[in-house]
Short mmCIF file of C-alpha atoms in Angstrom, two decimals:
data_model
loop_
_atom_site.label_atom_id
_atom_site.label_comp_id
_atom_site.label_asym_id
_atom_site.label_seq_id
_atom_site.Cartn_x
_atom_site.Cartn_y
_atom_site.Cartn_z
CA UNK U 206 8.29 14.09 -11.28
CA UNK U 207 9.54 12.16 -8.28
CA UNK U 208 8.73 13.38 -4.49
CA UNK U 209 11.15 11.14 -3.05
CA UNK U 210 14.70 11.05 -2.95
CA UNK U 211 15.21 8.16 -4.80
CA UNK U 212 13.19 6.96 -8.35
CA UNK U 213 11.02 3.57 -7.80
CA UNK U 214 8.00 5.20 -5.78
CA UNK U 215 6.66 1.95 -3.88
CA UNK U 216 9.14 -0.47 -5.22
CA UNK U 217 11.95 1.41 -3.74
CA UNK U 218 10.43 1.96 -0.27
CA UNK U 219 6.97 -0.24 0.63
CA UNK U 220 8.66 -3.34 -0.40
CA UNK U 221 10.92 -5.12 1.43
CA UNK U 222 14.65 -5.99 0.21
CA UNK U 223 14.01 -10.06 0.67
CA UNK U 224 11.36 -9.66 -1.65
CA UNK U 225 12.84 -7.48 -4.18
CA UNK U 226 16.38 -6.58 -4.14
CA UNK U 227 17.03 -3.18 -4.75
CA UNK U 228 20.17 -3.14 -7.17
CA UNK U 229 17.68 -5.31 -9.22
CA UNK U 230 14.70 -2.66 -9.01
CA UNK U 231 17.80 0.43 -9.75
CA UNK U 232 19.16 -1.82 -12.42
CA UNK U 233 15.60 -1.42 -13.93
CA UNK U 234 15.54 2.22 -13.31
CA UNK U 235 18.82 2.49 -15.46
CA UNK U 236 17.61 0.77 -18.42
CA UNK U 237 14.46 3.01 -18.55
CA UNK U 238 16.66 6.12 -17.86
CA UNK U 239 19.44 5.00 -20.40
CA UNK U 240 16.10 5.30 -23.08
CA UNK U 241 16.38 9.00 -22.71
CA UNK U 242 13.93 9.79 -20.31
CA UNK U 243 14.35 13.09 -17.80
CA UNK U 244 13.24 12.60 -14.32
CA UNK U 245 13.23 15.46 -11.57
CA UNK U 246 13.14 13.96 -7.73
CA UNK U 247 12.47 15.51 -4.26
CA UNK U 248 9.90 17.28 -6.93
CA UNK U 249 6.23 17.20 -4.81
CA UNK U 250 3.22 17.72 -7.50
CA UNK U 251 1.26 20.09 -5.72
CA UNK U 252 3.44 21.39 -3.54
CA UNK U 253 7.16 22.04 -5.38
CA UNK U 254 5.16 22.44 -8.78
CA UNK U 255 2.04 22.46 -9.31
CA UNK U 256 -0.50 20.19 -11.57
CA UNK U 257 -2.04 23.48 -13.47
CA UNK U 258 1.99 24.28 -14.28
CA UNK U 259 2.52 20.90 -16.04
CA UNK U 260 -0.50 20.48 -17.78
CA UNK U 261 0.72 23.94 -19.60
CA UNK U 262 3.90 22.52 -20.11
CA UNK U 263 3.15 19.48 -21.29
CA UNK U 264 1.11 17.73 -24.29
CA UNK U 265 0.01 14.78 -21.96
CA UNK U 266 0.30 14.30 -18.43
CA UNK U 267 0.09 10.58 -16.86
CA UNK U 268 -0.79 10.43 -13.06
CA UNK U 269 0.77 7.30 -11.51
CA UNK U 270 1.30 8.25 -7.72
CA UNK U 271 1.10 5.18 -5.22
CA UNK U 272 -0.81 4.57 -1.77
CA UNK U 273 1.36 6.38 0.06
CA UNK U 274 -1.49 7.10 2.70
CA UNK U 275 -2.31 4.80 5.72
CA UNK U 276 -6.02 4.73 6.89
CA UNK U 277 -5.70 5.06 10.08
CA UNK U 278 -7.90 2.22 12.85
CA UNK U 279 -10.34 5.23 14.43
CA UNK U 280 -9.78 4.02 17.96
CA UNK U 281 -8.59 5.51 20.73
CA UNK U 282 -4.85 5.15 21.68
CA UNK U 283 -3.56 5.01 18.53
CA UNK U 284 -1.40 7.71 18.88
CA UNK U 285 0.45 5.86 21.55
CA UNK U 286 4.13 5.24 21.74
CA UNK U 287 4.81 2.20 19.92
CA UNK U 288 2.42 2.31 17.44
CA UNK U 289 3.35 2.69 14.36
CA UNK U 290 1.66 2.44 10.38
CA UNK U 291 2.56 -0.30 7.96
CA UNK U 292 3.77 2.25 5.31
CA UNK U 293 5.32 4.28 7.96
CA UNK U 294 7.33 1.22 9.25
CA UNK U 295 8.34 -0.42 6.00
CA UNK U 296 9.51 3.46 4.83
CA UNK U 297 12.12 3.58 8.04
CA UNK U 298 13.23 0.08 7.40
CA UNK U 299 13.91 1.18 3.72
CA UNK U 300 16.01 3.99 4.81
CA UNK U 301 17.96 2.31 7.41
CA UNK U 302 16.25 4.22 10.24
CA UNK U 303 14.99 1.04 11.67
CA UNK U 304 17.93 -1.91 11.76
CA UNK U 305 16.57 -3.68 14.97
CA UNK U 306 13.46 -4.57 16.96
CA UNK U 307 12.40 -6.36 19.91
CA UNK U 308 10.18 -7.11 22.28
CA UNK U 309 6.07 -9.30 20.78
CA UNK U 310 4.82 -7.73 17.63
CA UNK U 311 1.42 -7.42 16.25
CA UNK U 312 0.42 -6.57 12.92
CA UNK U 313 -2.95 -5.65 11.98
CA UNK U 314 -4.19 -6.62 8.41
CA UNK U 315 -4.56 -9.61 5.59
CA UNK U 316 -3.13 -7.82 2.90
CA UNK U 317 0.65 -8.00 1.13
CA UNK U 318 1.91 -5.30 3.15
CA UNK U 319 0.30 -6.88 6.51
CA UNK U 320 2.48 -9.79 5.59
CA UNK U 321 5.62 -7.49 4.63
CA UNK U 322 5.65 -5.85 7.72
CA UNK U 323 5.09 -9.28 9.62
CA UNK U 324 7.66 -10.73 7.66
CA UNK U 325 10.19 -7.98 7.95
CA UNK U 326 9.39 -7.74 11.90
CA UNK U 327 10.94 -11.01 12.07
CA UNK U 328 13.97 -10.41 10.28
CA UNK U 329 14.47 -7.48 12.81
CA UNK U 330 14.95 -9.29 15.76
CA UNK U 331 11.35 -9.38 17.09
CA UNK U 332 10.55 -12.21 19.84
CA UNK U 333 7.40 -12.73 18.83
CA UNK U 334 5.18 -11.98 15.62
CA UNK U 335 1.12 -11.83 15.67
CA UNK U 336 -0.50 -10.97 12.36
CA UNK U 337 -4.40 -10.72 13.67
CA UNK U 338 -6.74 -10.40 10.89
CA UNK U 339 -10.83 -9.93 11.07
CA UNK U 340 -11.38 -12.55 8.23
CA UNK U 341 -10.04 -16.17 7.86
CA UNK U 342 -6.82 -16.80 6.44
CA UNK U 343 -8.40 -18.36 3.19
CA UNK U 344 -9.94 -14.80 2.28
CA UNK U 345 -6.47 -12.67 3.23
CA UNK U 346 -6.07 -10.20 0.21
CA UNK U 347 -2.71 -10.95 0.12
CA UNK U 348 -1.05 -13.03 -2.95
CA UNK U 349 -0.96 -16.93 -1.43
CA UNK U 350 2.73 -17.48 -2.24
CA UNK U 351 3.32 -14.55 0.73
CA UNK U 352 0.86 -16.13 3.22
CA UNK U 353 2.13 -19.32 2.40
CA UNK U 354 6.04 -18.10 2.86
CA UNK U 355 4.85 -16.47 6.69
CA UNK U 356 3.63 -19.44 7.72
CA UNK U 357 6.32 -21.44 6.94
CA UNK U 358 8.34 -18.64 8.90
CA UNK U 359 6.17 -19.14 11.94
CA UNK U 360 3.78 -16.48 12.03
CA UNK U 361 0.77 -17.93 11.36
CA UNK U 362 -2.77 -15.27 11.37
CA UNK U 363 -4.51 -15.08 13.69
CA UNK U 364 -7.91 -15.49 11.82
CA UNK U 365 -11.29 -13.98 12.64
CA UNK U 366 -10.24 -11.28 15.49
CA UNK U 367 -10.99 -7.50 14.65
CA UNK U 368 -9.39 -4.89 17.19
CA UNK U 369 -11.50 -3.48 19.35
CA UNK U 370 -9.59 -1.87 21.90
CA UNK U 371 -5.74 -0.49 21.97
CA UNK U 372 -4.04 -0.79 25.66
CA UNK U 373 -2.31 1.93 26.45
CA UNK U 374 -0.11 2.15 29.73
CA UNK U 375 2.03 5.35 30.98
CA UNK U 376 1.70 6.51 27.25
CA UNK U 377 2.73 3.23 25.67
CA UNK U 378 0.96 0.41 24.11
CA UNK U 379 1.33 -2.83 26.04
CA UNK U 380 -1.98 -4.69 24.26
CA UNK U 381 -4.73 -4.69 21.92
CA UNK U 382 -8.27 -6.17 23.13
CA UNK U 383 -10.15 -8.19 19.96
CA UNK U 384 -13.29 -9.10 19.16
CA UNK U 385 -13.64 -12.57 18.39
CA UNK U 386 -15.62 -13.04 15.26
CA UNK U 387 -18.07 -15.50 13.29
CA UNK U 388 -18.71 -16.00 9.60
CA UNK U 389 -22.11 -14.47 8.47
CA UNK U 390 -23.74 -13.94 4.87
CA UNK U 391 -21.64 -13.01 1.89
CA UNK U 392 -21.35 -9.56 1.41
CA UNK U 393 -20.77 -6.42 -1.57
CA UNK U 394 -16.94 -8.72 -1.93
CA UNK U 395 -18.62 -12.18 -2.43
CA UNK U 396 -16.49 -12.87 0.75
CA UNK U 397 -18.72 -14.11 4.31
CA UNK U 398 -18.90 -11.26 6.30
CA UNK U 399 -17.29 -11.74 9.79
CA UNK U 400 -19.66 -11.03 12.71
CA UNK U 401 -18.82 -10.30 16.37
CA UNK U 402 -18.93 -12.99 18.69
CA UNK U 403 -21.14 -10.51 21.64
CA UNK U 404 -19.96 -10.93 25.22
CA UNK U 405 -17.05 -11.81 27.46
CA UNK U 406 -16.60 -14.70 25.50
CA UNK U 407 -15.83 -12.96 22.30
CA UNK U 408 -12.78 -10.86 24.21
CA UNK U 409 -9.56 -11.84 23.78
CA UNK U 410 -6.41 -9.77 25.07
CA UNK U 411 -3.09 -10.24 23.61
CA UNK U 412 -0.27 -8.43 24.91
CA UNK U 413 2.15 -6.14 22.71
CA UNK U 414 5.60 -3.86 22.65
CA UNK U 415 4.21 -2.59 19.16
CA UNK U 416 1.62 -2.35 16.99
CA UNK U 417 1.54 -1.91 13.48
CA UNK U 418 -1.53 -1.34 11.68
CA UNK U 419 -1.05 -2.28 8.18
CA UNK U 420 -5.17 -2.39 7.08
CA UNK U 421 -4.94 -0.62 4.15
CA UNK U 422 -3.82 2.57 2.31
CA UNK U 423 -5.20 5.73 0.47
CA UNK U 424 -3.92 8.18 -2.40
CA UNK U 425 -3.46 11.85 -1.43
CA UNK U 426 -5.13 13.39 -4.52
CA UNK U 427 -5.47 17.09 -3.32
CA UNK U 428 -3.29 18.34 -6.33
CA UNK U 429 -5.59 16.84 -8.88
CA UNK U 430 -8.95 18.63 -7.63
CA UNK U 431 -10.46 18.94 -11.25
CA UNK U 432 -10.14 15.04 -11.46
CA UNK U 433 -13.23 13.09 -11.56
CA UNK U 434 -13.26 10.57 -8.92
CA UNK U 435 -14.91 7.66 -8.43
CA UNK U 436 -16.82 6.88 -4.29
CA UNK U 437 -14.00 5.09 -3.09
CA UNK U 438 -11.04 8.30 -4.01
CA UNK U 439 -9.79 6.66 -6.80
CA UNK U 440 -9.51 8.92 -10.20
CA UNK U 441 -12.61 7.87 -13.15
CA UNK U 442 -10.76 6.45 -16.41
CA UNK U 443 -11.85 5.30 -19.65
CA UNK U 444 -10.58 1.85 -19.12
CA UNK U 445 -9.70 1.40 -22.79
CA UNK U 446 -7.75 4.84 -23.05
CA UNK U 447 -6.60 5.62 -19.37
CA UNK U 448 -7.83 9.43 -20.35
CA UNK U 449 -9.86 10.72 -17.31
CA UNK U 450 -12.04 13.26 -17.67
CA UNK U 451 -9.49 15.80 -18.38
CA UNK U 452 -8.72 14.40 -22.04
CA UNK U 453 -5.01 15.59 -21.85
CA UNK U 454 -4.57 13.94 -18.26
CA UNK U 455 -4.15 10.08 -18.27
CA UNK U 456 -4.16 7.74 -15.36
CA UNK U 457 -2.90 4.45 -13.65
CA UNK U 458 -1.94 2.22 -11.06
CA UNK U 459 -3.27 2.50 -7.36
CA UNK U 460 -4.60 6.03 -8.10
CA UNK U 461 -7.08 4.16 -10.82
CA UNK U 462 -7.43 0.58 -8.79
CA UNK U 463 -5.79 0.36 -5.18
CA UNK U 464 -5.28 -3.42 -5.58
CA UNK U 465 -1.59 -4.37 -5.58
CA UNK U 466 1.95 -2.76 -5.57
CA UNK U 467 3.80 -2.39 -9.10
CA UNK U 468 0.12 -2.10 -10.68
CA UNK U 469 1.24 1.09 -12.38
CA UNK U 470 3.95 -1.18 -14.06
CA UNK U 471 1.67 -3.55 -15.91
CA UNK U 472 -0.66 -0.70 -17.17
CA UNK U 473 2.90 1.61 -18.27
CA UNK U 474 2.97 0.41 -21.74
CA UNK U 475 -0.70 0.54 -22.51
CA UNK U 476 -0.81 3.82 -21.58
CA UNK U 477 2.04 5.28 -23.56
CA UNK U 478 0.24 3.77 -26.76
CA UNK U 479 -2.67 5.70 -25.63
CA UNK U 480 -1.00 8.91 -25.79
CA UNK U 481 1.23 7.88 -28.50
CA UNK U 482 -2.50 7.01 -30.52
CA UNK U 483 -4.22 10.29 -28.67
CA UNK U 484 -0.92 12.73 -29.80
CA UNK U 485 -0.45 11.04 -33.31
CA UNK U 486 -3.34 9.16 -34.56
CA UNK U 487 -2.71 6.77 -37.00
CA UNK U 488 0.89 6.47 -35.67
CA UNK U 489 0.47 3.09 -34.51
CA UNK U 490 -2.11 0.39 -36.41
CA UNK U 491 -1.55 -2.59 -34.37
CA UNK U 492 -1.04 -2.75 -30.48
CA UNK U 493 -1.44 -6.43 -28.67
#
Protein backbone atom coordinates (compact mmCIF):
# COMPACT_ATOMS: atom_id res chain seq x y z
CA UNK A 1 0.00 0.00 0.00
CA UNK A 2 1.59 2.96 -1.73
CA UNK A 3 0.31 6.76 -1.03
CA UNK A 4 2.13 8.08 -3.84
CA UNK A 5 1.71 7.91 -7.37
CA UNK A 6 4.59 6.13 -8.15
CA UNK A 7 6.22 2.79 -6.07
CA UNK A 8 9.85 3.64 -4.46
CA UNK A 9 8.57 5.83 -1.40
CA UNK A 10 11.88 7.95 -0.68
CA UNK A 11 13.99 6.50 -3.37
CA UNK A 12 11.67 7.68 -5.98
CA UNK A 13 11.17 11.24 -4.65
CA UNK A 14 13.79 12.49 -1.63
CA UNK A 15 16.67 11.44 -3.66
CA UNK A 16 18.03 13.15 -6.28
CA UNK A 17 18.41 11.67 -10.00
CA UNK A 18 22.51 12.34 -9.99
CA UNK A 19 22.59 10.21 -7.15
CA UNK A 20 20.36 7.50 -8.11
CA UNK A 21 18.96 7.22 -11.48
CA UNK A 22 15.54 6.45 -11.58
CA UNK A 23 15.17 3.78 -14.49
CA UNK A 24 17.77 2.02 -12.20
CA UNK A 25 15.55 2.37 -8.90
CA UNK A 26 12.10 1.27 -11.46
CA UNK A 27 14.26 -1.41 -12.93
CA UNK A 28 14.44 -2.65 -9.25
CA UNK A 29 10.81 -2.16 -8.71
CA UNK A 30 10.18 -4.57 -11.75
CA UNK A 31 12.19 -7.37 -10.59
CA UNK A 32 10.43 -7.33 -7.15
CA UNK A 33 7.02 -6.93 -8.92
CA UNK A 34 7.86 -9.64 -11.64
CA UNK A 35 8.15 -12.06 -8.11
CA UNK A 36 4.44 -11.84 -7.88
CA UNK A 37 3.88 -9.29 -5.52
CA UNK A 38 0.44 -6.94 -5.65
CA UNK A 39 0.92 -3.36 -4.87
CA UNK A 40 -2.04 -0.72 -4.66
CA UNK A 41 -0.72 3.16 -5.06
CA UNK A 42 -2.33 6.61 -4.43
CA UNK A 43 -3.59 4.09 -1.45
CA UNK A 44 -3.10 6.50 2.01
CA UNK A 45 -3.06 4.04 5.25
CA UNK A 46 -5.21 5.88 7.39
CA UNK A 47 -6.91 7.83 5.27
CA UNK A 48 -7.99 5.68 1.83
CA UNK A 49 -7.94 2.44 4.11
CA UNK A 50 -7.50 2.15 7.23
CA UNK A 51 -4.78 0.19 9.57
CA UNK A 52 -7.73 -1.71 11.70
CA UNK A 53 -9.05 -2.85 7.91
CA UNK A 54 -5.71 -4.53 7.03
CA UNK A 55 -4.78 -6.01 10.07
CA UNK A 56 -8.29 -8.04 9.50
CA UNK A 57 -7.30 -8.75 6.20
CA UNK A 58 -4.14 -9.76 6.58
CA UNK A 59 -1.98 -12.53 8.57
CA UNK A 60 0.98 -10.00 9.05
CA UNK A 61 1.24 -6.50 8.44
CA UNK A 62 4.88 -4.78 8.00
CA UNK A 63 4.98 -0.92 8.57
CA UNK A 64 7.78 0.62 6.47
CA UNK A 65 6.58 4.32 5.80
CA UNK A 66 9.54 6.93 5.38
CA UNK A 67 10.24 10.54 6.92
CA UNK A 68 8.06 12.12 4.91
CA UNK A 69 7.62 14.96 7.63
CA UNK A 70 9.88 18.11 7.88
CA UNK A 71 10.40 19.57 11.45
CA UNK A 72 9.89 22.72 10.95
CA UNK A 73 12.87 25.75 12.51
CA UNK A 74 10.17 27.41 15.24
CA UNK A 75 11.12 30.93 14.25
CA UNK A 76 9.35 33.54 13.09
CA UNK A 77 9.12 34.20 9.27
CA UNK A 78 9.23 30.97 8.22
CA UNK A 79 6.25 31.05 6.44
CA UNK A 80 7.69 33.63 4.16
CA UNK A 81 7.78 33.54 0.42
CA UNK A 82 10.78 31.80 -0.55
CA UNK A 83 11.11 29.51 2.01
CA UNK A 84 10.75 26.35 1.37
CA UNK A 85 11.43 22.53 3.29
CA UNK A 86 14.12 20.14 2.19
CA UNK A 87 11.56 17.32 1.55
CA UNK A 88 9.20 19.76 0.11
CA UNK A 89 11.89 21.00 -2.41
CA UNK A 90 13.53 17.74 -3.40
CA UNK A 91 9.58 16.34 -3.91
CA UNK A 92 8.94 19.33 -6.70
CA UNK A 93 12.27 18.73 -8.25
CA UNK A 94 11.26 14.97 -8.50
CA UNK A 95 8.14 15.79 -10.25
CA UNK A 96 9.41 18.29 -12.60
CA UNK A 97 7.62 21.17 -10.85
CA UNK A 98 10.87 22.81 -10.16
CA UNK A 99 13.38 22.78 -13.49
CA UNK A 100 15.17 26.14 -12.65
CA UNK A 101 16.39 28.40 -9.84
CA UNK A 102 18.17 31.50 -9.27
CA UNK A 103 19.12 34.06 -7.37
CA UNK A 104 21.93 32.97 -3.51
CA UNK A 105 20.70 29.87 -1.82
CA UNK A 106 20.94 28.76 1.68
CA UNK A 107 20.39 25.48 3.04
CA UNK A 108 20.00 24.78 6.56
CA UNK A 109 21.30 21.36 7.91
CA UNK A 110 24.45 18.68 8.05
CA UNK A 111 22.60 15.83 7.08
CA UNK A 112 22.33 13.77 3.46
CA UNK A 113 19.39 15.58 2.46
CA UNK A 114 21.02 19.12 3.57
CA UNK A 115 23.63 18.13 1.08
CA UNK A 116 20.96 16.85 -1.63
CA UNK A 117 19.19 19.87 -1.64
CA UNK A 118 22.57 21.93 -1.72
CA UNK A 119 23.74 19.82 -4.32
CA UNK A 120 20.65 19.81 -6.45
CA UNK A 121 20.34 23.80 -5.91
CA UNK A 122 23.34 23.96 -7.92
CA UNK A 123 22.41 21.92 -10.70
CA UNK A 124 19.32 24.30 -10.96
CA UNK A 125 20.91 27.26 -11.91
CA UNK A 126 21.44 28.88 -8.46
CA UNK A 127 24.22 31.78 -8.28
CA UNK A 128 25.22 31.04 -5.18
CA UNK A 129 24.95 28.00 -2.64
CA UNK A 130 25.36 28.36 1.39
CA UNK A 131 24.90 25.16 3.34
CA UNK A 132 25.14 26.77 7.14
CA UNK A 133 25.28 24.16 9.69
CA UNK A 134 25.38 24.65 13.78
CA UNK A 135 28.19 21.97 14.16
CA UNK A 136 31.59 21.62 12.34
CA UNK A 137 31.83 19.97 9.18
CA UNK A 138 33.75 16.92 10.75
CA UNK A 139 30.48 16.00 12.86
CA UNK A 140 27.85 16.60 9.66
CA UNK A 141 25.49 13.47 9.85
CA UNK A 142 25.77 13.14 6.43
CA UNK A 143 27.74 10.02 4.71
CA UNK A 144 31.51 11.67 3.96
CA UNK A 145 31.58 10.60 0.29
CA UNK A 146 28.46 13.40 -0.09
CA UNK A 147 30.24 16.14 1.93
CA UNK A 148 33.25 15.34 0.28
CA UNK A 149 31.48 15.44 -3.44
CA UNK A 150 29.86 19.29 -2.30
CA UNK A 151 32.91 20.52 -1.60
CA UNK A 152 34.55 19.60 -4.49
CA UNK A 153 31.40 21.30 -6.22
CA UNK A 154 32.06 24.51 -4.38
CA UNK A 155 29.76 24.69 -1.64
CA UNK A 156 31.65 24.32 1.17
CA UNK A 157 29.52 24.51 5.04
CA UNK A 158 29.46 26.95 6.62
CA UNK A 159 30.44 25.37 10.06
CA UNK A 160 29.38 26.40 13.54
CA UNK A 161 26.43 29.06 12.68
CA UNK A 162 22.84 28.14 14.04
CA UNK A 163 19.91 30.46 12.64
CA UNK A 164 18.71 32.72 14.77
CA UNK A 165 16.73 35.06 12.93
CA UNK A 166 14.81 34.77 9.33
CA UNK A 167 14.70 38.32 7.34
CA UNK A 168 11.73 38.87 5.95
CA UNK A 169 11.05 41.96 3.58
CA UNK A 170 7.53 42.92 1.83
CA UNK A 171 6.60 39.19 2.60
CA UNK A 172 9.77 37.65 1.23
CA UNK A 173 12.88 36.34 2.69
CA UNK A 174 15.94 38.35 1.72
CA UNK A 175 18.33 36.90 4.84
CA UNK A 176 18.83 34.79 7.72
CA UNK A 177 20.73 36.32 10.92
CA UNK A 178 23.15 33.40 12.72
CA UNK A 179 24.52 32.87 15.75
CA UNK A 180 28.04 32.26 15.65
CA UNK A 181 28.93 29.32 17.76
CA UNK A 182 31.80 27.64 19.97
CA UNK A 183 32.57 24.03 20.80
CA UNK A 184 31.58 23.12 24.46
CA UNK A 185 31.45 19.64 26.40
CA UNK A 186 30.38 16.48 24.68
CA UNK A 187 26.95 15.85 24.93
CA UNK A 188 23.91 12.72 25.03
CA UNK A 189 25.66 12.15 20.94
CA UNK A 190 29.34 11.90 22.14
CA UNK A 191 29.58 14.93 19.70
CA UNK A 192 30.95 18.69 21.47
CA UNK A 193 28.06 20.58 21.91
CA UNK A 194 28.14 23.96 19.99
CA UNK A 195 27.64 27.02 22.22
CA UNK A 196 26.62 30.58 21.23
CA UNK A 197 29.18 33.00 20.79
CA UNK A 198 26.91 36.02 23.11
CA UNK A 199 26.98 39.50 21.62
CA UNK A 200 27.35 41.54 18.46
CA UNK A 201 30.23 39.66 17.74
CA UNK A 202 28.55 36.35 17.47
CA UNK A 203 25.96 37.93 14.61
CA UNK A 204 26.49 37.28 11.33
CA UNK A 205 23.94 38.24 8.42
CA UNK A 206 24.01 36.54 5.19
CA UNK A 207 21.76 37.55 2.56
CA UNK A 208 19.26 35.08 0.67
CA UNK A 209 16.52 34.67 -2.40
CA UNK A 210 15.63 31.25 -0.59
CA UNK A 211 15.86 29.29 2.16
CA UNK A 212 15.60 25.79 2.56
CA UNK A 213 15.55 24.22 5.79
CA UNK A 214 16.58 20.73 5.44
CA UNK A 215 17.32 19.96 9.57
CA UNK A 216 15.68 16.96 9.82
CA UNK A 217 12.45 14.91 9.31
CA UNK A 218 9.61 13.08 11.26
CA UNK A 219 7.14 10.03 10.56
CA UNK A 220 3.40 10.82 10.56
CA UNK A 221 2.26 7.82 12.65
CA UNK A 222 -1.41 8.91 13.43
CA UNK A 223 -2.81 5.70 11.68
CA UNK A 224 -0.89 3.39 13.93
CA UNK A 225 -2.25 4.84 17.40
CA UNK A 226 -2.17 1.34 19.20
CA UNK A 227 1.65 1.25 18.35
CA UNK A 228 4.02 1.46 21.11
CA UNK A 229 6.40 4.19 20.59
CA UNK A 230 9.48 4.91 21.77
CA UNK A 231 10.33 9.21 23.24
CA UNK A 232 11.64 10.25 20.11
CA UNK A 233 8.09 8.98 17.72
CA UNK A 234 9.67 6.17 16.45
CA UNK A 235 7.56 2.68 16.75
CA UNK A 236 9.17 0.02 19.87
CA UNK A 237 10.47 -3.32 18.08
CA UNK A 238 11.92 -6.43 19.23
CA UNK A 239 15.12 -5.87 17.44
CA UNK A 240 15.62 -9.58 16.77
CA UNK A 241 11.95 -10.12 15.36
CA UNK A 242 10.84 -6.57 14.08
CA UNK A 243 7.30 -7.58 15.90
CA UNK A 244 6.17 -4.45 17.87
CA UNK A 245 3.97 -4.72 20.41
CA UNK A 246 1.14 -5.72 18.31
CA UNK A 247 2.59 -9.38 17.62
CA UNK A 248 0.88 -9.52 14.12
CA UNK A 249 2.28 -5.93 13.18
CA UNK A 250 6.04 -5.83 12.21
CA UNK A 251 8.22 -2.85 11.67
CA UNK A 252 11.21 -1.13 9.84
CA UNK A 253 13.16 1.46 8.37
CA UNK A 254 12.90 5.25 9.46
CA UNK A 255 9.63 4.49 11.34
CA UNK A 256 11.96 2.04 13.71
CA UNK A 257 15.45 4.22 13.39
CA UNK A 258 15.26 7.69 11.48
CA UNK A 259 18.95 7.39 10.46
CA UNK A 260 19.37 7.13 6.69
CA UNK A 261 17.28 6.80 3.43
CA UNK A 262 16.83 3.13 1.91
CA UNK A 263 17.13 1.83 5.69
CA UNK A 264 13.90 -0.06 5.17
CA UNK A 265 15.84 -1.86 2.29
CA UNK A 266 18.59 -3.44 4.34
CA UNK A 267 16.16 -4.62 7.15
CA UNK A 268 13.43 -6.08 4.04
CA UNK A 269 14.77 -9.50 4.05
CA UNK A 270 15.19 -9.98 7.75
CA UNK A 271 11.92 -9.16 8.26
CA UNK A 272 10.16 -11.42 5.81
CA UNK A 273 12.07 -14.40 7.60
CA UNK A 274 10.51 -13.12 10.66
CA UNK A 275 7.11 -13.53 9.49
CA UNK A 276 7.94 -16.37 7.34
CA UNK A 277 9.42 -18.05 11.04
CA UNK A 278 6.33 -16.20 13.07
CA UNK A 279 3.51 -17.67 10.25
CA UNK A 280 5.28 -21.14 9.80
CA UNK A 281 7.60 -22.09 12.47
CA UNK A 282 10.00 -24.49 11.69
CA UNK A 283 9.72 -23.43 8.00
CA UNK A 284 13.07 -22.12 7.84
CA UNK A 285 16.20 -23.71 10.14
CA UNK A 286 18.97 -21.61 9.01
CA UNK A 287 18.87 -17.77 8.20
CA UNK A 288 22.48 -15.81 7.93
Amino acid sequence: YEAQEKLGGMMMYGIPEYRYPKALLENEIRNILNLGVEYKCNTKVGKDVSFDDLKNSYDSLVIAVGGWESKKLDIPGEEAEGIVSGKDFLWMVAHNDLKKLSGKVIVIGGGNTAVDVARTALRLGADSVMLAYRRTIDQMPAEREEVSELIEEGIYPTELHDIDEIIVKNGKVTGIKCRKQSLGDFDSTGRKAPKPIIGKEGEIIFECDYLIPAVSQAIDLSFAQNIEKNKNGTIKIDKDTFQTSDPKVFACGDVVTIANLAIAIGNGEAVAVSIEKTLNPGALKEFS
